[in-house]
Amino acid sequence: MKISAASVNITSPGRNFVTLKIQTDEGIDGLGDATLNGRELSVASYLNDHVIPCIIGRDPFQTEDIWQYLYRGAYWRRGPVTMAAVAAVDVALWDIKGKALNTPVYNLLGGKSRESVLVYCHATGSDTDHALEDVARHRELGYKAIRVQSGIPGLSSTYGIAKSGGKYEPAERGLPSEFAWAAEPYLRHVPGLFARVRENFGEELCLLHDCHHRLTPIDAARLGKELEPFHLFWLEDPTTAELQEGFKLIRQHTTTPIAVGEVFNSIWDAHDLIRNQWIDFIRMSVVHAGGLTHLKKIADFAALYHVRTGCHGATDLSPVTMAAALHFGMAIHNFGIQEHMPHNGETEAVFPHSYEFVDGNMVPGDGPGLGVDLDEALAAKYPYQRAYLPVNRRLDGTLTDW
Ligand code: EZ4
Ligand code: CO
């Protein structure tokens, strides 16, 4: 079998998605997600201008060699644009391999280690009471693990909360909007939020919280310590991670489990975090960390250090990535949890898929390959729309991490 053609599809059924389709001379096609929120067109160009010409004529079964060719062979390594493009090729090839062998992708990654994968959803509210209502609503839907975020008294905008009410979506059409940030009101508010959640919903529910890289290590240590009585499943992205050693300080002060990695692109972003056991969950996703080929190696390395997975699964990760993540989560031994932020109806229609939500968990389906399609005619009705993530400023105007 040979790769005979490949094309990049850009569609915006409510938000932008970039999808690579690889075709073969035997009529089997595969899909890979190449979406990089707010930088979509760069990955499309990287694929069209530099990657697709290099893969035509290759054997699609050679996932390892093609990965090395695109990663090592480019000389210029890593970075989100490169790694999303490499991931798109890699995932499309695993999809082809599964279809050619008439087996689901999880069977190629080790087979089923479990019957379904635990997912967590997002509960949000403009204040604590509204957040509690949203927790109750999600519990009714069957979720056993819930991330809780709420508006912060004194701050006009907060990560994870829709500005105009309604559903939160981590990108807005047009140029970046501006959020305001101050650590102190946030640090004062969050422990009380989780005290109320535990009071209302008891000990059994798995609770998560995302700091979204906003704290210094010592402030994150304080928050982790104050959240200890509420037994979080994890505290996510407590601080930025370019300085991996920053997590050592957090670790020295708190037993609250720590998760990080949604913006990481390769094992080298997490090497020190994992081998020093400074984290408990690695959040790298199939699409932003070089595909199944690279993520499988990262998970196996992490397993040696008692680190489990918790793949990023916000709406900017397309249904193709969700499917790949579910096959991955079924197969690997050190699976932890999978984020699930449901896509809107338009997106679900553009990407018909076999995965489903069952009683707080998800299953990828048992058909061949990934079990996701792209309805190209429908996708064409939703042209690309410029959209960005917000930027964030401290109250004195200084730009800070969003
Ligand atoms: O801000 O996916 O845990 N989930 C997150 C997301 C990210 C967006 C960035 O594109 O932090 O909401
Ligand atoms: Co996050």
Tab-separated table of N, CA and C in Angstrom, residues 26 40-41 46 62 68 80 106 147 152 183 211 223 273 285 310 314 333 347 362 374 385:
chain	number	residue	atom	x	y	z
A	26	GLU	N	-4.881	1.914	-2.322
A	26	GLU	CA	-5.821	0.796	-2.158
A	26	GLU	C	-7.211	1.281	-1.734
A	40	GLU	N	-4.413	28.186	13.511
A	40	GLU	CA	-4.817	27.076	12.637
A	40	GLU	C	-4.127	27.106	11.273
A	41	LEU	N	-4.034	28.318	10.677
A	41	LEU	CA	-3.566	28.383	9.289
A	41	LEU	C	-2.076	28.056	9.171
A	46	TYR	N	2.061	24.433	7.045
A	46	TYR	CA	3.169	23.497	7.329
A	46	TYR	C	2.896	22.153	6.634
A	62	GLN	N	4.290	2.361	7.870
A	62	GLN	CA	5.567	2.702	8.523
A	62	GLN	C	5.402	3.921	9.442
A	68	GLN	N	9.740	9.584	12.511
A	68	GLN	CA	11.141	10.004	12.659
A	68	GLN	C	11.564	10.897	11.488
A	80	PRO	N	4.662	23.784	18.767
A	80	PRO	CA	3.283	23.346	18.549
A	80	PRO	C	2.893	23.194	17.088
A	106	TYR	N	-7.272	0.768	19.116
A	106	TYR	CA	-6.792	0.335	20.447
A	106	TYR	C	-6.113	-1.033	20.388
A	147	ARG	N	-14.711	18.975	36.806
A	147	ARG	CA	-13.835	20.134	37.021
A	147	ARG	C	-14.709	21.308	37.403
A	152	ILE	N	-14.667	34.994	40.092
A	152	ILE	CA	-13.956	35.398	41.307
A	152	ILE	C	-14.441	36.791	41.704
A	183	ALA	N	-4.005	37.582	41.584
A	183	ALA	CA	-3.887	36.289	42.265
A	183	ALA	C	-4.600	36.263	43.619
A	211	CYS	N	-5.906	25.872	37.240
A	211	CYS	CA	-5.369	27.217	37.546
A	211	CYS	C	-4.957	27.951	36.273
A	223	LEU	N	-2.180	27.333	47.478
A	223	LEU	CA	-3.497	26.864	47.066
A	223	LEU	C	-3.608	25.345	47.248
A	273	LEU	N	9.888	16.874	34.922
A	273	LEU	CA	8.661	16.777	35.737
A	273	LEU	C	8.355	15.328	36.067
A	285	SER	N	-1.753	15.986	24.765
A	285	SER	CA	-2.791	15.419	23.910
A	285	SER	C	-2.173	14.812	22.662
A	310	GLY	N	-3.857	12.161	31.579
A	310	GLY	CA	-5.099	12.923	31.748
A	310	GLY	C	-5.217	13.843	30.549
A	314	ALA	N	-10.455	19.653	25.448
A	314	ALA	CA	-11.354	20.802	25.290
A	314	ALA	C	-11.945	20.778	23.869
A	333	HIS	N	-1.644	1.177	30.021
A	333	HIS	CA	-1.810	0.699	31.390
A	333	HIS	C	-2.034	1.836	32.376
A	347	THR	N	-20.589	20.591	14.940
A	347	THR	CA	-19.313	19.865	14.881
A	347	THR	C	-19.560	18.351	14.836
A	362	MET	N	-16.398	6.931	28.654
A	362	MET	CA	-16.573	6.934	27.200
A	362	MET	C	-15.948	5.690	26.592
A	374	LEU	N	-15.236	12.523	8.169
A	374	LEU	CA	-15.373	13.959	7.922
A	374	LEU	C	-16.356	14.124	6.768
A	385	GLN	N	-12.975	31.095	10.183
A	385	GLN	CA	-13.225	32.422	10.755
A	385	GLN	C	-12.098	32.722	11.732
